[in-house]
Amino acid sequence: MFGANQLGANEATVWLMGLDGDFAHASALAVGLLDEGERARAERFRDERARGQFVAGRVLLRRMLAAYGGADAAAWRFRADALGKLHLDGEAPAFVFNLSHTYGLVACALARRGELGLDVEQVRISDDLVAVARHMFSAVEADHIGALAGEARAEAFFAYWTLKEAYLKARGFGLSLDTKSFAFNLAETVSVSFTASAQDDGARWRFARLAPTPGARLAVAAAAPLDLSGLAPRWIALEDCFDAGRR
């Protein structure tokens, strides 16, 4: 099951894992796959849900690497850069990846090379959305959100939010880049424009927006030559990661 997957040089894939709330069970199942550093980090989480999401994310990532890279899921080693972005250890990593989670859902994007990021969020209606948009988004984006109401406003807000997070994570900047320095157009084919301070070219970026569950919204950002056309996420259950064997 896991060892037969193929991934083209310019292809990205996204896997999803649902969490049913039994986070202690998730942590107990996964302990054998994690390395010493991951187990120690998991133990430092005081909140059981946060611990379970962290553990499930690492299990999902390891199973994806095993599926496309062939090595045992427990064999992969990681390092974090100065801004905290996770990478495969080694001078010439075979894959790039990005993890995200929200309540009840973990997502991971994987490719063989390039700049790749994703974000997943639960859509929530709130009285603060316009104020947050004015603070975090470009004027055009904030005006768009302010012109809407109710569910439409929340959908627009989280569309922009997930796209911005995915782009920032693909660049490896976190929130060190001004989120007002780039703006998205939520057309059928999403595009992005930049101010001079962002020092980037919108023509090199590809984006995908997905609704993996009725309440969750996911965005993927990838720099050319990565291709996101036809991106179809794959669901996997936590238990299936272990039932499938070491790979």
PDB file of C-alpha atoms in Angstrom:
ATOM      1  CA  MET A   1       0.000   0.000   0.000  1.00  0.00           C
ATOM      2  CA  PHE A   2       2.583   2.562   1.071  1.00  0.00           C
ATOM      3  CA  GLY A   3       5.592   1.557  -0.984  1.00  0.00           C
ATOM      4  CA  ALA A   4       3.953   1.683  -4.432  1.00  0.00           C
ATOM      5  CA  ASN A   5       3.253   5.409  -4.705  1.00  0.00           C
ATOM      6  CA  GLN A   6       4.853   7.555  -7.380  1.00  0.00           C
ATOM      7  CA  LEU A   7       5.432  11.313  -7.292  1.00  0.00           C
ATOM      8  CA  GLY A   8       6.565  13.229 -10.371  1.00  0.00           C
ATOM      9  CA  ALA A   9       9.385  15.768 -10.275  1.00  0.00           C
ATOM     10  CA  ASN A  10       6.978  18.730 -10.518  1.00  0.00           C
ATOM     11  CA  GLU A  11       4.025  17.166  -8.712  1.00  0.00           C
ATOM     12  CA  ALA A  12       2.712  17.912  -5.228  1.00  0.00           C
ATOM     13  CA  THR A  13       0.417  15.759  -3.144  1.00  0.00           C
ATOM     14  CA  VAL A  14      -1.686  16.430  -0.053  1.00  0.00           C
ATOM     15  CA  TRP A  15      -2.752  13.849   2.524  1.00  0.00           C
ATOM     16  CA  LEU A  16      -5.348  14.430   5.216  1.00  0.00           C
ATOM     17  CA  MET A  17      -5.989  12.718   8.541  1.00  0.00           C
ATOM     18  CA  GLY A  18      -9.113  13.207  10.621  1.00  0.00           C
ATOM     19  CA  LEU A  19      -8.862  13.198  14.416  1.00  0.00           C
ATOM     20  CA  ASP A  20     -11.921  12.080  16.332  1.00  0.00           C
ATOM     21  CA  GLY A  21     -10.957  13.672  19.631  1.00  0.00           C
ATOM     22  CA  ASP A  22      -9.271  10.655  21.223  1.00  0.00           C
ATOM     23  CA  PHE A  23      -5.916  12.404  21.341  1.00  0.00           C
ATOM     24  CA  ALA A  24      -4.478  10.189  24.061  1.00  0.00           C
ATOM     25  CA  HIS A  25      -5.128   7.178  21.809  1.00  0.00           C
ATOM     26  CA  ALA A  26      -3.345   8.907  18.928  1.00  0.00           C
ATOM     27  CA  SER A  27      -0.324   9.623  21.089  1.00  0.00           C
ATOM     28  CA  ALA A  28      -0.170   6.077  22.421  1.00  0.00           C
ATOM     29  CA  LEU A  29      -0.391   4.549  18.941  1.00  0.00           C
ATOM     30  CA  ALA A  30       2.346   6.732  17.497  1.00  0.00           C
ATOM     31  CA  VAL A  31       5.064   6.503  20.101  1.00  0.00           C
ATOM     32  CA  GLY A  32       6.960   3.784  18.242  1.00  0.00           C
ATOM     33  CA  LEU A  33       7.260   5.844  15.063  1.00  0.00           C
ATOM     34  CA  LEU A  34       8.605   9.051  16.590  1.00  0.00           C
ATOM     35  CA  ASP A  35      12.255   9.729  17.288  1.00  0.00           C
ATOM     36  CA  GLU A  36      13.562  10.729  20.705  1.00  0.00           C
ATOM     37  CA  GLY A  37      13.307  14.454  20.033  1.00  0.00           C
ATOM     38  CA  GLU A  38       9.719  14.165  18.796  1.00  0.00           C
ATOM     39  CA  ARG A  39       8.692  12.115  21.815  1.00  0.00           C
ATOM     40  CA  ALA A  40      10.281  14.650  24.144  1.00  0.00           C
ATOM     41  CA  ARG A  41       8.510  17.525  22.395  1.00  0.00           C
ATOM     42  CA  ALA A  42       5.195  15.697  22.559  1.00  0.00           C
ATOM     43  CA  GLU A  43       5.610  15.213  26.294  1.00  0.00           C
ATOM     44  CA  ARG A  44       6.110  18.962  26.779  1.00  0.00           C
ATOM     45  CA  PHE A  45       2.591  19.714  25.515  1.00  0.00           C
ATOM     46  CA  ARG A  46       0.349  20.219  28.513  1.00  0.00           C
ATOM     47  CA  ASP A  47      -2.785  20.299  26.388  1.00  0.00           C
ATOM     48  CA  GLU A  48      -3.818  16.815  25.287  1.00  0.00           C
ATOM     49  CA  ARG A  49      -5.368  18.058  22.050  1.00  0.00           C
ATOM     50  CA  ALA A  50      -2.196  19.946  21.054  1.00  0.00           C
ATOM     51  CA  ARG A  51      -0.115  16.866  21.851  1.00  0.00           C
ATOM     52  CA  GLY A  52      -2.385  14.638  19.781  1.00  0.00           C
ATOM     53  CA  GLN A  53      -2.315  17.011  16.801  1.00  0.00           C
ATOM     54  CA  PHE A  54       1.472  17.241  16.918  1.00  0.00           C
ATOM     55  CA  VAL A  55       1.867  13.473  17.115  1.00  0.00           C
ATOM     56  CA  ALA A  56      -0.681  12.802  14.359  1.00  0.00           C
ATOM     57  CA  GLY A  57       1.067  15.327  12.114  1.00  0.00           C
ATOM     58  CA  ARG A  58       4.419  13.621  12.520  1.00  0.00           C
ATOM     59  CA  VAL A  59       2.867  10.201  11.895  1.00  0.00           C
ATOM     60  CA  LEU A  60       1.177  11.491   8.727  1.00  0.00           C
ATOM     61  CA  LEU A  61       4.430  13.057   7.489  1.00  0.00           C
ATOM     62  CA  ARG A  62       6.424   9.899   8.177  1.00  0.00           C
ATOM     63  CA  ARG A  63       3.891   7.711   6.391  1.00  0.00           C
ATOM     64  CA  MET A  64       3.931   9.986   3.351  1.00  0.00           C
ATOM     65  CA  LEU A  65       7.721   9.869   3.243  1.00  0.00           C
ATOM     66  CA  ALA A  66       7.620   6.083   3.538  1.00  0.00           C
ATOM     67  CA  ALA A  67       5.020   5.882   0.776  1.00  0.00           C
ATOM     68  CA  TYR A  68       6.965   7.958  -1.744  1.00  0.00           C
ATOM     69  CA  GLY A  69      10.534   7.510  -0.540  1.00  0.00           C
ATOM     70  CA  GLY A  70      10.505   3.810   0.320  1.00  0.00           C
ATOM     71  CA  ALA A  71      12.447   4.014   3.578  1.00  0.00           C
ATOM     72  CA  ASP A  72      10.889   2.868   6.829  1.00  0.00           C
ATOM     73  CA  ALA A  73       8.546   5.451   8.345  1.00  0.00           C
ATOM     74  CA  ALA A  74      10.530   5.529  11.586  1.00  0.00           C
ATOM     75  CA  ALA A  75      13.864   6.067   9.811  1.00  0.00           C
ATOM     76  CA  TRP A  76      13.422   9.661   8.634  1.00  0.00           C
ATOM     77  CA  ARG A  77      15.197  12.452  10.510  1.00  0.00           C
ATOM     78  CA  PHE A  78      14.331  16.143  10.551  1.00  0.00           C
ATOM     79  CA  ARG A  79      15.857  19.499  11.400  1.00  0.00           C
ATOM     80  CA  ALA A  80      14.330  22.915  12.009  1.00  0.00           C
ATOM     81  CA  ASP A  81      15.813  26.079  10.504  1.00  0.00           C
ATOM     82  CA  ALA A  82      16.292  29.384  12.325  1.00  0.00           C
ATOM     83  CA  LEU A  83      12.627  30.320  11.819  1.00  0.00           C
ATOM     84  CA  GLY A  84      11.359  26.921  12.929  1.00  0.00           C
ATOM     85  CA  LYS A  85      10.466  25.468   9.531  1.00  0.00           C
ATOM     86  CA  LEU A  86      10.919  21.700   9.428  1.00  0.00           C
ATOM     87  CA  HIS A  87      13.139  20.070   6.789  1.00  0.00           C
ATOM     88  CA  LEU A  88      14.494  16.625   6.088  1.00  0.00           C
ATOM     89  CA  ASP A  89      17.965  16.268   7.541  1.00  0.00           C
ATOM     90  CA  GLY A  90      20.860  15.993   5.108  1.00  0.00           C
ATOM     91  CA  GLU A  91      22.611  18.088   2.458  1.00  0.00           C
ATOM     92  CA  ALA A  92      20.321  17.128  -0.449  1.00  0.00           C
ATOM     93  CA  PRO A  93      16.876  16.253   0.933  1.00  0.00           C
ATOM     94  CA  ALA A  94      14.757  14.042  -1.300  1.00  0.00           C
ATOM     95  CA  PHE A  95      11.501  15.856  -0.455  1.00  0.00           C
ATOM     96  CA  VAL A  96      10.056  19.158   0.685  1.00  0.00           C
ATOM     97  CA  PHE A  97       6.922  19.203   2.808  1.00  0.00           C
ATOM     98  CA  ASN A  98       4.673  21.307   4.989  1.00  0.00           C
ATOM     99  CA  LEU A  99       2.310  20.410   7.828  1.00  0.00           C
ATOM    100  CA  SER A 100      -0.770  22.149   9.181  1.00  0.00           C
ATOM    101  CA  HIS A 101      -3.560  21.241  11.564  1.00  0.00           C
ATOM    102  CA  THR A 102      -6.832  22.556  12.845  1.00  0.00           C
ATOM    103  CA  TYR A 103      -9.445  21.115  15.179  1.00  0.00           C
ATOM    104  CA  GLY A 104     -10.133  17.530  14.079  1.00  0.00           C
ATOM    105  CA  LEU A 105      -7.879  17.606  11.016  1.00  0.00           C
ATOM    106  CA  VAL A 106      -4.188  17.294  10.106  1.00  0.00           C
ATOM    107  CA  ALA A 107      -2.863  18.025   6.609  1.00  0.00           C
ATOM    108  CA  CYS A 108       0.503  17.529   4.933  1.00  0.00           C
ATOM    109  CA  ALA A 109       1.765  18.595   1.502  1.00  0.00           C
ATOM    110  CA  LEU A 110       4.735  16.847  -0.099  1.00  0.00           C
ATOM    111  CA  ALA A 111       6.833  17.348  -3.243  1.00  0.00           C
ATOM    112  CA  ARG A 112      10.269  16.352  -4.437  1.00  0.00           C
ATOM    113  CA  ARG A 113      11.606  19.906  -4.660  1.00  0.00           C
ATOM    114  CA  GLY A 114      10.764  23.576  -4.596  1.00  0.00           C
ATOM    115  CA  GLU A 115       8.853  25.955  -2.340  1.00  0.00           C
ATOM    116  CA  LEU A 116       5.687  24.445  -0.889  1.00  0.00           C
ATOM    117  CA  GLY A 117       3.337  25.489   1.890  1.00  0.00           C
ATOM    118  CA  LEU A 118      -0.163  24.784   3.121  1.00  0.00           C
ATOM    119  CA  ASP A 119      -2.560  25.929   5.790  1.00  0.00           C
ATOM    120  CA  VAL A 120      -5.858  24.518   7.030  1.00  0.00           C
ATOM    121  CA  GLU A 121      -8.358  26.312   9.251  1.00  0.00           C
ATOM    122  CA  GLN A 122     -11.877  25.858  10.555  1.00  0.00           C
ATOM    123  CA  VAL A 123     -14.174  28.634   9.290  1.00  0.00           C
ATOM    124  CA  ARG A 124     -15.561  30.613  12.217  1.00  0.00           C
ATOM    125  CA  ILE A 125     -17.970  33.546  12.216  1.00  0.00           C
ATOM    126  CA  SER A 126     -16.706  36.290  14.507  1.00  0.00           C
ATOM    127  CA  ASP A 127     -17.334  39.966  15.129  1.00  0.00           C
ATOM    128  CA  ASP A 128     -13.570  40.572  14.953  1.00  0.00           C
ATOM    129  CA  LEU A 129     -12.934  39.462  11.361  1.00  0.00           C
ATOM    130  CA  VAL A 130     -12.992  42.923   9.804  1.00  0.00           C
ATOM    131  CA  ALA A 131     -10.746  44.378  12.513  1.00  0.00           C
ATOM    132  CA  VAL A 132      -8.243  41.553  12.072  1.00  0.00           C
ATOM    133  CA  ALA A 133      -8.352  41.994   8.302  1.00  0.00           C
ATOM    134  CA  ARG A 134      -7.654  45.736   8.635  1.00  0.00           C
ATOM    135  CA  HIS A 135      -4.647  44.884  10.792  1.00  0.00           C
ATOM    136  CA  MET A 136      -3.266  41.929   8.820  1.00  0.00           C
ATOM    137  CA  PHE A 137      -4.466  42.151   5.202  1.00  0.00           C
ATOM    138  CA  SER A 138      -4.041  44.572   2.324  1.00  0.00           C
ATOM    139  CA  ALA A 139      -6.580  47.399   2.004  1.00  0.00           C
ATOM    140  CA  VAL A 140      -8.232  45.719  -0.988  1.00  0.00           C
ATOM    141  CA  GLU A 141      -8.582  42.410   0.846  1.00  0.00           C
ATOM    142  CA  ALA A 142      -9.905  44.106   3.997  1.00  0.00           C
ATOM    143  CA  ASP A 143     -12.408  46.137   1.982  1.00  0.00           C
ATOM    144  CA  HIS A 144     -13.660  42.949   0.320  1.00  0.00           C
ATOM    145  CA  ILE A 145     -14.197  41.295   3.693  1.00  0.00           C
ATOM    146  CA  GLY A 146     -15.832  44.411   5.124  1.00  0.00           C
ATOM    147  CA  ALA A 147     -18.336  44.521   2.276  1.00  0.00           C
ATOM    148  CA  LEU A 148     -19.622  41.044   3.148  1.00  0.00           C
ATOM    149  CA  ALA A 149     -21.552  39.690   6.139  1.00  0.00           C
ATOM    150  CA  GLY A 150     -22.127  36.458   8.033  1.00  0.00           C
ATOM    151  CA  GLU A 151     -20.942  33.246   6.401  1.00  0.00           C
ATOM    152  CA  ALA A 152     -19.786  35.034   3.240  1.00  0.00           C
ATOM    153  CA  ARG A 153     -17.512  37.288   5.302  1.00  0.00           C
ATOM    154  CA  ALA A 154     -16.076  34.322   7.205  1.00  0.00           C
ATOM    155  CA  GLU A 155     -15.460  32.389   3.985  1.00  0.00           C
ATOM    156  CA  ALA A 156     -13.620  35.322   2.410  1.00  0.00           C
ATOM    157  CA  PHE A 157     -11.594  35.974   5.550  1.00  0.00           C
ATOM    158  CA  PHE A 158     -10.381  32.384   5.843  1.00  0.00           C
ATOM    159  CA  ALA A 159      -9.723  32.167   2.113  1.00  0.00           C
ATOM    160  CA  TYR A 160      -7.303  35.074   2.419  1.00  0.00           C
ATOM    161  CA  TRP A 161      -5.917  33.825   5.734  1.00  0.00           C
ATOM    162  CA  THR A 162      -5.122  30.309   4.516  1.00  0.00           C
ATOM    163  CA  LEU A 163      -3.604  31.589   1.274  1.00  0.00           C
ATOM    164  CA  LYS A 164      -1.375  34.041   3.132  1.00  0.00           C
ATOM    165  CA  GLU A 165      -0.283  31.402   5.634  1.00  0.00           C
ATOM    166  CA  ALA A 166       0.429  28.892   2.857  1.00  0.00           C
ATOM    167  CA  TYR A 167       2.525  31.428   0.951  1.00  0.00           C
ATOM    168  CA  LEU A 168       4.475  32.507   4.042  1.00  0.00           C
ATOM    169  CA  LYS A 169       5.152  28.888   4.956  1.00  0.00           C
ATOM    170  CA  ALA A 170       6.287  28.097   1.415  1.00  0.00           C
ATOM    171  CA  ARG A 171       8.765  30.980   1.576  1.00  0.00           C
ATOM    172  CA  GLY A 172       9.850  29.905   5.063  1.00  0.00           C
ATOM    173  CA  PHE A 173       9.245  33.371   6.487  1.00  0.00           C
ATOM    174  CA  GLY A 174       6.558  32.721   9.063  1.00  0.00           C
ATOM    175  CA  LEU A 175       5.140  36.099  10.082  1.00  0.00           C
ATOM    176  CA  SER A 176       8.469  37.897   9.558  1.00  0.00           C
ATOM    177  CA  LEU A 177       7.137  39.199   6.211  1.00  0.00           C
ATOM    178  CA  ASP A 178       4.533  41.975   6.325  1.00  0.00           C
ATOM    179  CA  THR A 179       1.218  40.324   5.456  1.00  0.00           C
ATOM    180  CA  LYS A 180       0.034  43.599   3.894  1.00  0.00           C
ATOM    181  CA  SER A 181       2.863  43.468   1.340  1.00  0.00           C
ATOM    182  CA  PHE A 182       1.063  40.913  -0.832  1.00  0.00           C
ATOM    183  CA  ALA A 183      -2.575  40.612  -1.859  1.00  0.00           C
ATOM    184  CA  PHE A 184      -4.659  37.819  -3.355  1.00  0.00           C
ATOM    185  CA  ASN A 185      -7.322  37.859  -6.019  1.00  0.00           C
ATOM    186  CA  LEU A 186      -9.909  35.189  -5.201  1.00  0.00           C
ATOM    187  CA  ALA A 187     -10.824  34.453  -8.796  1.00  0.00           C
ATOM    188  CA  GLU A 188     -11.337  30.883 -10.017  1.00  0.00           C
ATOM    189  CA  THR A 189      -7.590  30.842 -10.658  1.00  0.00           C
ATOM    190  CA  VAL A 190      -6.100  32.490  -7.573  1.00  0.00           C
ATOM    191  CA  SER A 191      -3.379  35.064  -8.215  1.00  0.00           C
ATOM    192  CA  VAL A 192      -1.158  37.179  -5.990  1.00  0.00           C
ATOM    193  CA  SER A 193       0.445  40.604  -6.338  1.00  0.00           C
ATOM    194  CA  PHE A 194       3.304  42.086  -4.307  1.00  0.00           C
ATOM    195  CA  THR A 195       4.532  45.460  -3.166  1.00  0.00           C
ATOM    196  CA  ALA A 196       8.198  46.265  -3.727  1.00  0.00           C
ATOM    197  CA  SER A 197       9.063  45.368  -0.126  1.00  0.00           C
ATOM    198  CA  ALA A 198       7.956  41.743  -0.629  1.00  0.00           C
ATOM    199  CA  GLN A 199      10.567  41.178  -3.353  1.00  0.00           C
ATOM    200  CA  ASP A 200       8.708  38.455  -5.195  1.00  0.00           C
ATOM    201  CA  ASP A 201       7.013  37.819  -8.543  1.00  0.00           C
ATOM    202  CA  GLY A 202       3.396  36.662  -8.579  1.00  0.00           C
ATOM    203  CA  ALA A 203       3.856  34.914 -11.928  1.00  0.00           C
ATOM    204  CA  ARG A 204       5.930  32.175 -10.346  1.00  0.00           C
ATOM    205  CA  TRP A 205       3.292  31.096  -7.825  1.00  0.00           C
ATOM    206  CA  ARG A 206       0.510  28.512  -8.077  1.00  0.00           C
ATOM    207  CA  PHE A 207      -2.298  28.128  -5.539  1.00  0.00           C
ATOM    208  CA  ALA A 208      -5.016  25.607  -4.743  1.00  0.00           C
ATOM    209  CA  ARG A 209      -8.026  26.113  -2.463  1.00  0.00           C
ATOM    210  CA  LEU A 210      -9.848  23.086  -1.062  1.00  0.00           C
ATOM    211  CA  ALA A 211     -12.718  22.332   1.316  1.00  0.00           C
ATOM    212  CA  PRO A 212     -11.719  18.989   2.867  1.00  0.00           C
ATOM    213  CA  THR A 213     -14.680  19.013   5.278  1.00  0.00           C
ATOM    214  CA  PRO A 214     -17.844  21.149   5.441  1.00  0.00           C
ATOM    215  CA  GLY A 215     -16.231  23.462   7.995  1.00  0.00           C
ATOM    216  CA  ALA A 216     -12.554  23.400   7.030  1.00  0.00           C
ATOM    217  CA  ARG A 217     -10.740  25.358   4.334  1.00  0.00           C
ATOM    218  CA  LEU A 218      -7.288  24.493   3.036  1.00  0.00           C
ATOM    219  CA  ALA A 219      -4.874  26.397   0.800  1.00  0.00           C
ATOM    220  CA  VAL A 220      -1.687  25.209  -0.902  1.00  0.00           C
ATOM    221  CA  ALA A 221       1.015  27.490  -2.295  1.00  0.00           C
ATOM    222  CA  ALA A 222       3.723  26.222  -4.636  1.00  0.00           C
ATOM    223  CA  ALA A 223       6.370  27.989  -6.704  1.00  0.00           C
ATOM    224  CA  ALA A 224       6.911  26.966 -10.323  1.00  0.00           C
ATOM    225  CA  PRO A 225       7.760  24.501 -11.688  1.00  0.00           C
ATOM    226  CA  LEU A 226       5.560  22.702  -9.145  1.00  0.00           C
ATOM    227  CA  ASP A 227       2.099  22.099 -10.584  1.00  0.00           C
ATOM    228  CA  LEU A 228      -1.043  22.043  -8.428  1.00  0.00           C
ATOM    229  CA  SER A 229      -3.540  21.400 -11.217  1.00  0.00           C
ATOM    230  CA  GLY A 230      -5.692  18.371 -10.497  1.00  0.00           C
ATOM    231  CA  LEU A 231      -4.597  18.253  -6.866  1.00  0.00           C
ATOM    232  CA  ALA A 232      -6.773  15.645  -5.138  1.00  0.00           C
ATOM    233  CA  PRO A 233      -6.140  15.135  -1.418  1.00  0.00           C
ATOM    234  CA  ARG A 234      -5.919  11.614  -0.061  1.00  0.00           C
ATOM    235  CA  TRP A 235      -7.520  10.692   3.253  1.00  0.00           C
ATOM    236  CA  ILE A 236      -5.861   8.239   5.617  1.00  0.00           C
ATOM    237  CA  ALA A 237      -6.941   7.143   9.070  1.00  0.00           C
ATOM    238  CA  LEU A 238      -4.455   7.152  11.928  1.00  0.00           C
ATOM    239  CA  GLU A 239      -5.062   3.457  12.572  1.00  0.00           C
ATOM    240  CA  ASP A 240      -4.313   2.607   8.932  1.00  0.00           C
ATOM    241  CA  CYS A 241      -0.804   3.995   9.313  1.00  0.00           C
ATOM    242  CA  PHE A 242      -0.026   1.164  11.681  1.00  0.00           C
ATOM    243  CA  ASP A 243      -2.185  -1.576  10.140  1.00  0.00           C
ATOM    244  CA  ALA A 244      -0.249  -1.157   6.881  1.00  0.00           C
ATOM    245  CA  GLY A 245       2.973  -2.368   8.446  1.00  0.00           C
ATOM    246  CA  ARG A 246       6.352  -0.714   8.802  1.00  0.00           C
ATOM    247  CA  ARG A 247       6.041   0.977   5.394  1.00  0.00           C
TER     248      ARG A 247
END
